[in-house]
Amino acid sequence: MEDDGTGSGSTGGGSTGGSNTGGEGTGSDGRMRLRVTSLPVTGRPVATGSHLGRVLDTGPMLSGTFFHPPDHHVAFLYASRADLLRLGALFRLAATSPHSALHVPTPPGPGPMDARTTSLLVARADTGLRPSDWPALRRAPRRTAAPLTVTAPAPRPADRPDDVRRLADRHPARFAEHAGTSFILARPELLFWMGDSLTEAGESVATDREIHRRGESYRNDWVGFFTPEYTDAPMHALCVVAADPIFHHSRRPQQSASDTRTGLG
């Protein structure tokens, strides 16, 4: 287990297990287990002084997640309920590890918006990862890649005390885009907060009226996590949108008229 640097207290930090430690699931303590592919960075070209030791690739696990980079200072993250819960756990995992980066590939096919999509790479700022390092890491052979079960810290309430909010004001997250990939680099406290915000958004989907009516719903905008002065491409807000047809009324089986008259169903 690694020091998370988030002040997470009794929630515990993230941990990793071998390839035979079981599949996905959430324990009674709220910690989620997820299967990823671990890509070691040892010996690969990264910036001098970088602490990055591995990239955790989510593969097809987040096939319902689309990241649309900033257009007029606003980016959009579309994800299903299940993906929002997984993303929340993975952001918290990235927050607890000063040696790991999280990579979410671009899903195949068009996204929900008529706008370009990119893959997403998330890491603590103190990993020393530079966006310019990514093309060489992406081209490196994957002979040493291995499946891995990771356990993310349990979520906390998404609201944060004033001291954490002041920290976010002083040290906002950095957004960058390079070689077709978007990067979110931030202090561990902010990444953990982002993860909790994603989890809260996922947990709210089942009871959200807009989801039931339209199949998607705007959840939050993450204003305050980023400022244009600290980005390579100006971004003021990242809008999180839950898009899940499973909860859309029009996709549910319709009760037949005969069932209604007889009181069946």
GROMACS .gro file of N, CA and C in nm, residues 127-253:
model
  381
  127THR      N    1   0.430   1.292  -0.991
  127THR     CA    2   0.493   1.183  -1.067
  127THR      C    3   0.601   1.236  -1.159
  128GLY      N    4   0.593   1.365  -1.192
  128GLY     CA    5   0.690   1.424  -1.284
  128GLY      C    6   0.661   1.395  -1.429
  129LEU      N    7   0.546   1.335  -1.458
  129LEU     CA    8   0.511   1.303  -1.597
  129LEU      C    9   0.489   1.431  -1.677
  130ARG      N   10   0.549   1.436  -1.795
  130ARG     CA   11   0.527   1.547  -1.889
  130ARG      C   12   0.445   1.495  -2.007
  131PRO      N   13   0.350   1.573  -2.054
  131PRO     CA   14   0.275   1.528  -2.172
  131PRO      C   15   0.364   1.490  -2.289
  132SER      N   16   0.478   1.557  -2.304
  132SER     CA   17   0.568   1.526  -2.415
  132SER      C   18   0.633   1.389  -2.401
  133ASP      N   19   0.627   1.329  -2.280
  133ASP     CA   20   0.680   1.193  -2.262
  133ASP      C   21   0.588   1.087  -2.321
  134TRP      N   22   0.460   1.120  -2.337
  134TRP     CA   23   0.361   1.018  -2.367
  134TRP      C   24   0.381   0.947  -2.501
  135PRO      N   25   0.414   1.016  -2.612
  135PRO     CA   26   0.430   0.942  -2.738
  135PRO      C   27   0.532   0.830  -2.730
  136ALA      N   28   0.646   0.854  -2.664
  136ALA     CA   29   0.747   0.750  -2.652
  136ALA      C   30   0.698   0.636  -2.564
  137LEU      N   31   0.626   0.668  -2.456
  137LEU     CA   32   0.571   0.563  -2.370
  137LEU      C   33   0.468   0.480  -2.445
  138ARG      N   34   0.388   0.545  -2.527
  138ARG     CA   35   0.283   0.475  -2.601
  138ARG      C   36   0.341   0.383  -2.708
  139ARG      N   37   0.455   0.422  -2.765
  139ARG     CA   38   0.518   0.341  -2.871
  139ARG      C   39   0.599   0.225  -2.816
  140ALA      N   40   0.631   0.228  -2.688
  140ALA     CA   41   0.719   0.127  -2.630
  140ALA      C   42   0.656  -0.012  -2.639
  141PRO      N   43   0.737  -0.115  -2.657
  141PRO     CA   44   0.684  -0.252  -2.664
  141PRO      C   45   0.607  -0.289  -2.537
  142ARG      N   46   0.506  -0.374  -2.555
  142ARG     CA   47   0.422  -0.413  -2.443
  142ARG      C   48   0.451  -0.555  -2.394
  143ARG      N   49   0.573  -0.599  -2.415
  143ARG     CA   50   0.608  -0.737  -2.375
  143ARG      C   51   0.592  -0.758  -2.225
  144THR      N   52   0.617  -0.653  -2.147
  144THR     CA   53   0.612  -0.668  -2.002
  144THR      C   54   0.477  -0.628  -1.944
  145ALA      N   55   0.380  -0.595  -2.028
  145ALA     CA   56   0.247  -0.561  -1.979
  145ALA      C   57   0.184  -0.682  -1.912
  146ALA      N   58   0.110  -0.659  -1.805
  146ALA     CA   59   0.049  -0.770  -1.731
  146ALA      C   60  -0.085  -0.727  -1.674
  147PRO      N   61  -0.182  -0.820  -1.671
  147PRO     CA   62  -0.310  -0.788  -1.605
  147PRO      C   63  -0.288  -0.769  -1.456
  148LEU      N   64  -0.366  -0.682  -1.399
  148LEU     CA   65  -0.347  -0.647  -1.258
  148LEU      C   66  -0.482  -0.614  -1.195
  149THR      N   67  -0.504  -0.662  -1.073
  149THR     CA   68  -0.621  -0.623  -0.997
  149THR      C   69  -0.580  -0.513  -0.900
  150VAL      N   70  -0.648  -0.400  -0.907
  150VAL     CA   71  -0.618  -0.288  -0.818
  150VAL      C   72  -0.738  -0.265  -0.728
  151THR      N   73  -0.711  -0.217  -0.609
  151THR     CA   74  -0.817  -0.186  -0.512
  151THR      C   75  -0.810  -0.038  -0.480
  152ALA      N   76  -0.918   0.033  -0.512
  152ALA     CA   77  -0.921   0.178  -0.493
  152ALA      C   78  -0.973   0.213  -0.354
  153PRO      N   79  -0.932   0.325  -0.299
  153PRO     CA   80  -0.984   0.367  -0.169
  153PRO      C   81  -1.135   0.388  -0.175
  154ALA      N   82  -1.200   0.373  -0.062
  154ALA     CA   83  -1.343   0.397  -0.053
  154ALA      C   84  -1.372   0.546  -0.071
  155PRO      N   85  -1.488   0.579  -0.125
  155PRO     CA   86  -1.522   0.722  -0.143
  155PRO      C   87  -1.552   0.790  -0.011
  156ARG      N   88  -1.540   0.920  -0.015
  156ARG     CA   89  -1.582   1.006   0.096
  156ARG      C   90  -1.687   1.102   0.044
  157PRO      N   91  -1.757   1.175   0.129
  157PRO     CA   92  -1.851   1.276   0.079
  157PRO      C   93  -1.780   1.373  -0.013
  158ALA      N   94  -1.846   1.409  -0.124
  158ALA     CA   95  -1.781   1.493  -0.225
  158ALA      C   96  -1.756   1.634  -0.176
  159ASP      N   97  -1.830   1.680  -0.079
  159ASP     CA   98  -1.806   1.815  -0.025
  159ASP      C   99  -1.674   1.815   0.050
  160ARG      N  100  -1.603   1.927   0.045
  160ARG     CA  101  -1.473   1.937   0.109
  160ARG      C  102  -1.467   2.057   0.202
  161PRO      N  103  -1.387   2.049   0.310
  161PRO     CA  104  -1.372   2.162   0.400
  161PRO      C  105  -1.300   2.278   0.334
  162ASP      N  106  -1.307   2.392   0.397
  162ASP     CA  107  -1.252   2.515   0.339
  162ASP      C  108  -1.103   2.506   0.311
  163ASP      N  109  -1.028   2.434   0.397
  163ASP     CA  110  -0.883   2.430   0.375
  163ASP      C  111  -0.848   2.357   0.246
  164VAL      N  112  -0.925   2.254   0.209
  164VAL     CA  113  -0.901   2.185   0.083
  164VAL      C  114  -0.943   2.273  -0.034
  165ARG      N  115  -1.050   2.346  -0.019
  165ARG     CA  116  -1.093   2.439  -0.125
  165ARG      C  117  -0.989   2.548  -0.147
  166ARG      N  118  -0.931   2.598  -0.039
  166ARG     CA  119  -0.826   2.700  -0.054
  166ARG      C  120  -0.704   2.640  -0.123
  167LEU      N  121  -0.673   2.514  -0.092
  167LEU     CA  122  -0.562   2.447  -0.159
  167LEU      C  123  -0.586   2.438  -0.309
  168ALA      N  124  -0.709   2.407  -0.346
  168ALA     CA  125  -0.744   2.399  -0.489
  168ALA      C  126  -0.728   2.535  -0.555
  169ASP      N  127  -0.761   2.641  -0.483
  169ASP     CA  128  -0.744   2.776  -0.539
  169ASP      C  129  -0.597   2.809  -0.559
  170ARG      N  130  -0.513   2.767  -0.465
  170ARG     CA  131  -0.369   2.798  -0.474
  170ARG      C  132  -0.297   2.707  -0.573
  171HIS      N  133  -0.340   2.582  -0.583
  171HIS     CA  134  -0.272   2.484  -0.668
  171HIS      C  135  -0.374   2.412  -0.756
  172PRO      N  136  -0.430   2.480  -0.854
  172PRO     CA  137  -0.532   2.416  -0.939
  172PRO      C  138  -0.472   2.304  -1.023
  173ALA      N  139  -0.559   2.219  -1.071
  173ALA     CA  140  -0.516   2.111  -1.159
  173ALA      C  141  -0.469   2.169  -1.292
  174ARG      N  142  -0.382   2.094  -1.356
  174ARG     CA  143  -0.332   2.134  -1.488
  174ARG      C  144  -0.397   2.047  -1.594
  175PHE      N  145  -0.446   2.111  -1.699
  175PHE     CA  146  -0.494   2.038  -1.815
  175PHE      C  147  -0.399   2.062  -1.931
  176ALA      N  148  -0.371   1.957  -2.008
  176ALA     CA  149  -0.288   1.970  -2.128
  176ALA      C  150  -0.338   1.872  -2.231
  177GLU      N  151  -0.308   1.901  -2.356
  177GLU     CA  152  -0.341   1.809  -2.465
  177GLU      C  153  -0.218   1.794  -2.553
  178HIS      N  154  -0.181   1.669  -2.579
  178HIS     CA  155  -0.061   1.644  -2.659
  178HIS      C  156  -0.076   1.509  -2.729
  179ALA      N  157  -0.045   1.507  -2.857
  179ALA     CA  158  -0.044   1.384  -2.936
  179ALA      C  159  -0.174   1.305  -2.924
  180GLY      N  160  -0.285   1.376  -2.932
  180GLY     CA  161  -0.414   1.309  -2.930
  180GLY      C  162  -0.459   1.256  -2.795
  181THR      N  163  -0.394   1.301  -2.690
  181THR     CA  164  -0.430   1.258  -2.555
  181THR      C  165  -0.448   1.381  -2.467
  182SER      N  166  -0.550   1.378  -2.382
  182SER     CA  167  -0.572   1.484  -2.284
  182SER      C  168  -0.516   1.441  -2.149
  183PHE      N  169  -0.458   1.536  -2.077
  183PHE     CA  170  -0.391   1.507  -1.950
  183PHE      C  171  -0.454   1.589  -1.838
  184ILE      N  172  -0.478   1.523  -1.727
  184ILE     CA  173  -0.515   1.592  -1.603
  184ILE      C  174  -0.408   1.559  -1.500
  185LEU      N  175  -0.335   1.660  -1.460
  185LEU     CA  176  -0.226   1.645  -1.363
  185LEU      C  177  -0.259   1.735  -1.244
  186ALA      N  178  -0.261   1.677  -1.125
  186ALA     CA  179  -0.307   1.753  -1.009
  186ALA      C  180  -0.247   1.699  -0.881
  187ARG      N  181  -0.260   1.778  -0.776
  187ARG     CA  182  -0.219   1.732  -0.644
  187ARG      C  183  -0.312   1.619  -0.599
  188PRO      N  184  -0.262   1.530  -0.513
  188PRO     CA  185  -0.344   1.415  -0.473
  188PRO      C  186  -0.477   1.453  -0.411
  189GLU      N  187  -0.480   1.562  -0.333
  189GLU     CA  188  -0.606   1.603  -0.271
  189GLU      C  189  -0.712   1.634  -0.375
  190LEU      N  190  -0.670   1.697  -0.485
  190LEU     CA  191  -0.766   1.732  -0.590
  190LEU      C  192  -0.811   1.609  -0.667
  191LEU      N  193  -0.719   1.517  -0.697
  191LEU     CA  194  -0.758   1.396  -0.769
  191LEU      C  195  -0.856   1.313  -0.685
  192PHE      N  196  -0.832   1.306  -0.555
  192PHE     CA  197  -0.923   1.231  -0.468
  192PHE      C  198  -1.061   1.298  -0.468
  193TRP      N  199  -1.063   1.429  -0.462
  193TRP     CA  200  -1.188   1.507  -0.464
  193TRP      C  201  -1.261   1.484  -0.597
  194MET      N  202  -1.188   1.487  -0.708
  194MET     CA  203  -1.249   1.459  -0.838
  194MET      C  204  -1.311   1.318  -0.839
  195GLY      N  205  -1.237   1.222  -0.784
  195GLY     CA  206  -1.289   1.086  -0.779
  195GLY      C  207  -1.418   1.077  -0.700
  196ASP      N  208  -1.423   1.144  -0.587
  196ASP     CA  209  -1.546   1.143  -0.507
  196ASP      C  210  -1.660   1.212  -0.579
  197SER      N  211  -1.629   1.317  -0.655
  197SER     CA  212  -1.732   1.385  -0.733
  197SER      C  213  -1.788   1.294  -0.841
  198LEU      N  214  -1.702   1.216  -0.906
  198LEU     CA  215  -1.748   1.121  -1.008
  198LEU      C  216  -1.833   1.011  -0.946
  199THR      N  217  -1.791   0.962  -0.831
  199THR     CA  218  -1.870   0.859  -0.762
  199THR      C  219  -2.007   0.913  -0.724
  200GLU      N  220  -2.012   1.033  -0.671
  200GLU     CA  221  -2.140   1.094  -0.634
  200GLU      C  222  -2.230   1.108  -0.757
  201ALA      N  223  -2.170   1.148  -0.870
  201ALA     CA  224  -2.249   1.160  -0.993
  201ALA      C  225  -2.305   1.025  -1.035
  202GLY      N  226  -2.222   0.920  -1.026
  202GLY     CA  227  -2.269   0.787  -1.064
  202GLY      C  228  -2.379   0.736  -0.973
  203GLU      N  229  -2.367   0.762  -0.844
  203GLU     CA  230  -2.467   0.714  -0.749
  203GLU      C  231  -2.600   0.784  -0.766
  204SER      N  232  -2.600   0.904  -0.825
  204SER     CA  233  -2.724   0.981  -0.839
  204SER      C  234  -2.802   0.946  -0.966
  205VAL      N  235  -2.742   0.867  -1.055
  205VAL     CA  236  -2.803   0.843  -1.186
  205VAL      C  237  -2.939   0.774  -1.175
  206ALA      N  238  -2.948   0.671  -1.092
  206ALA     CA  239  -3.070   0.589  -1.089
  206ALA      C  240  -3.194   0.669  -1.053
  207THR      N  241  -3.178   0.775  -0.977
  207THR     CA  242  -3.294   0.854  -0.933
  207THR      C  243  -3.304   0.989  -1.003
  208ASP      N  244  -3.222   1.011  -1.104
  208ASP     CA  245  -3.221   1.141  -1.172
  208ASP      C  246  -3.335   1.151  -1.274
  209ARG      N  247  -3.418   1.252  -1.263
  209ARG     CA  248  -3.535   1.266  -1.351
  209ARG      C  249  -3.495   1.289  -1.496
  210GLU      N  250  -3.389   1.367  -1.519
  210GLU     CA  251  -3.348   1.394  -1.657
  210GLU      C  252  -3.299   1.266  -1.725
  211ILE      N  253  -3.231   1.181  -1.649
  211ILE     CA  254  -3.188   1.051  -1.705
  211ILE      C  255  -3.311   0.972  -1.748
  212HIS      N  256  -3.413   0.968  -1.664
  212HIS     CA  257  -3.533   0.893  -1.696
  212HIS      C  258  -3.604   0.951  -1.818
  213ARG      N  259  -3.601   1.083  -1.833
  213ARG     CA  260  -3.671   1.147  -1.944
  213ARG      C  261  -3.591   1.146  -2.073
  214ARG      N  262  -3.460   1.172  -2.065
  214ARG     CA  263  -3.381   1.195  -2.185
  214ARG      C  264  -3.268   1.095  -2.204
  215GLY      N  265  -3.236   1.018  -2.103
  215GLY     CA  266  -3.126   0.924  -2.114
  215GLY      C  267  -2.991   0.983  -2.079
  216GLU      N  268  -2.987   1.112  -2.050
  216GLU     CA  269  -2.862   1.175  -2.008
  216GLU      C  270  -2.893   1.293  -1.917
  217SER      N  271  -2.795   1.332  -1.838
  217SER     CA  272  -2.815   1.441  -1.743
  217SER      C  273  -2.683   1.506  -1.707
  218TYR      N  274  -2.681   1.638  -1.707
  218TYR     CA  275  -2.565   1.713  -1.662
  218TYR      C  276  -2.552   1.698  -1.511
  219ARG      N  277  -2.435   1.659  -1.463
  219ARG     CA  278  -2.417   1.635  -1.320
  219ARG      C  279  -2.341   1.747  -1.250
  220ASN      N  280  -2.226   1.789  -1.300
  220ASN     CA  281  -2.153   1.901  -1.241
  220ASN      C  282  -2.051   1.952  -1.342
  221ASP      N  283  -1.987   2.064  -1.309
  221ASP     CA  284  -1.900   2.128  -1.408
  221ASP      C  285  -1.754   2.141  -1.363
  222TRP      N  286  -1.722   2.101  -1.243
  222TRP     CA  287  -1.585   2.105  -1.194
  222TRP      C  288  -1.520   2.243  -1.208
  223VAL      N  289  -1.600   2.348  -1.205
  223VAL     CA  290  -1.543   2.483  -1.202
  223VAL      C  291  -1.467   2.499  -1.071
  224GLY      N  292  -1.347   2.550  -1.079
  224GLY     CA  293  -1.264   2.568  -0.960
  224GLY      C  294  -1.149   2.470  -0.952
  225PHE      N  295  -1.159   2.356  -1.022
  225PHE     CA  296  -1.047   2.263  -1.026
  225PHE      C  297  -0.937   2.311  -1.120
  226PHE      N  298  -0.976   2.381  -1.227
  226PHE     CA  299  -0.882   2.425  -1.330
  226PHE      C  300  -0.890   2.575  -1.348
  227THR      N  301  -0.781   2.636  -1.389
  227THR     CA  302  -0.783   2.776  -1.433
  227THR      C  303  -0.705   2.786  -1.562
  228PRO      N  304  -0.747   2.873  -1.655
  228PRO     CA  305  -0.676   2.884  -1.783
  228PRO      C  306  -0.528   2.917  -1.770
  229GLU      N  307  -0.492   2.989  -1.662
  229GLU     CA  308  -0.351   3.027  -1.647
  229GLU      C  309  -0.261   2.906  -1.623
  230TYR      N  310  -0.319   2.794  -1.580
  230TYR     CA  311  -0.239   2.677  -1.549
  230TYR      C  312  -0.262   2.564  -1.649
  231THR      N  313  -0.300   2.597  -1.771
  231THR     CA  314  -0.326   2.495  -1.872
  231THR      C  315  -0.249   2.527  -1.999
  232ASP      N  316  -0.217   2.421  -2.074
  232ASP     CA  317  -0.156   2.440  -2.205
  232ASP      C  318  -0.260   2.480  -2.308
  233ALA      N  319  -0.383   2.435  -2.288
  233ALA     CA  320  -0.496   2.477  -2.371
  233ALA      C  321  -0.602   2.527  -2.275
  234PRO      N  322  -0.649   2.650  -2.289
  234PRO     CA  323  -0.737   2.708  -2.188
  234PRO      C  324  -0.859   2.622  -2.159
  235MET      N  325  -0.881   2.591  -2.032
  235MET     CA  326  -1.000   2.519  -1.991
  235MET      C  327  -1.049   2.578  -1.860
  236HIS      N  328  -1.173   2.622  -1.860
  236HIS     CA  329  -1.232   2.681  -1.740
  236HIS      C  330  -1.313   2.578  -1.662
  237ALA      N  331  -1.377   2.486  -1.733
  237ALA     CA  332  -1.465   2.391  -1.666
  237ALA      C  333  -1.464   2.257  -1.740
  238LEU      N  334  -1.489   2.151  -1.665
  238LEU     CA  335  -1.506   2.019  -1.722
  238LEU      C  336  -1.645   1.971  -1.683
  239CYS      N  337  -1.734   1.966  -1.778
  239CYS     CA  338  -1.872   1.928  -1.751
  239CYS      C  339  -1.886   1.776  -1.752
  240VAL      N  340  -1.935   1.722  -1.643
  240VAL     CA  341  -1.957   1.578  -1.631
  240VAL      C  342  -2.103   1.549  -1.665
  241VAL      N  343  -2.125   1.465  -1.765
  241VAL     CA  344  -2.259   1.431  -1.810
  241VAL      C  345  -2.279   1.281  -1.798
  242ALA      N  346  -2.383   1.242  -1.725
  242ALA     CA  347  -2.420   1.101  -1.717
  242ALA      C  348  -2.507   1.067  -1.836
  243ALA      N  349  -2.469   0.968  -1.912
  243ALA     CA  350  -2.546   0.926  -2.030
  243ALA      C  351  -2.565   0.775  -2.021
  244ASP      N  352  -2.687   0.735  -1.984
  244ASP     CA  353  -2.711   0.594  -1.959
  244ASP      C  354  -2.850   0.554  -2.005
  245PRO      N  355  -2.863   0.494  -2.124
  245PRO     CA  356  -2.995   0.456  -2.176
  245PRO      C  357  -3.066   0.350  -2.093
  246ILE      N  358  -2.992   0.280  -2.008
  246ILE     CA  359  -3.056   0.177  -1.925
  246ILE      C  360  -3.165   0.237  -1.838
  247PHE      N  361  -3.145   0.363  -1.795
  247PHE     CA  362  -3.241   0.427  -1.705
  247PHE      C  363  -3.341   0.517  -1.779
  248HIS      N  364  -3.334   0.515  -1.912
  248HIS     CA  365  -3.424   0.598  -1.992
  248HIS      C  366  -3.558   0.527  -2.007
  249HIS      N  367  -3.667   0.596  -1.976
  249HIS     CA  368  -3.799   0.533  -1.980
  249HIS      C  369  -3.830   0.471  -2.115
  250SER      N  370  -3.789   0.535  -2.223
  250SER     CA  371  -3.823   0.486  -2.357
  250SER      C  372  -3.756   0.353  -2.388
  251ARG      N  373  -3.650   0.315  -2.313
  251ARG     CA  374  -3.580   0.190  -2.337
  251ARG      C  375  -3.632   0.077  -2.250
  252ARG      N  376  -3.725   0.109  -2.156
  252ARG     CA  377  -3.778   0.005  -2.069
  252ARG      C  378  -3.891  -0.071  -2.138
  253PRO      N  379  -3.909  -0.198  -2.107
  253PRO     CA  380  -4.019  -0.274  -2.167
  253PRO      C  381  -4.153  -0.209  -2.135
   0.00000   0.00000   0.00000
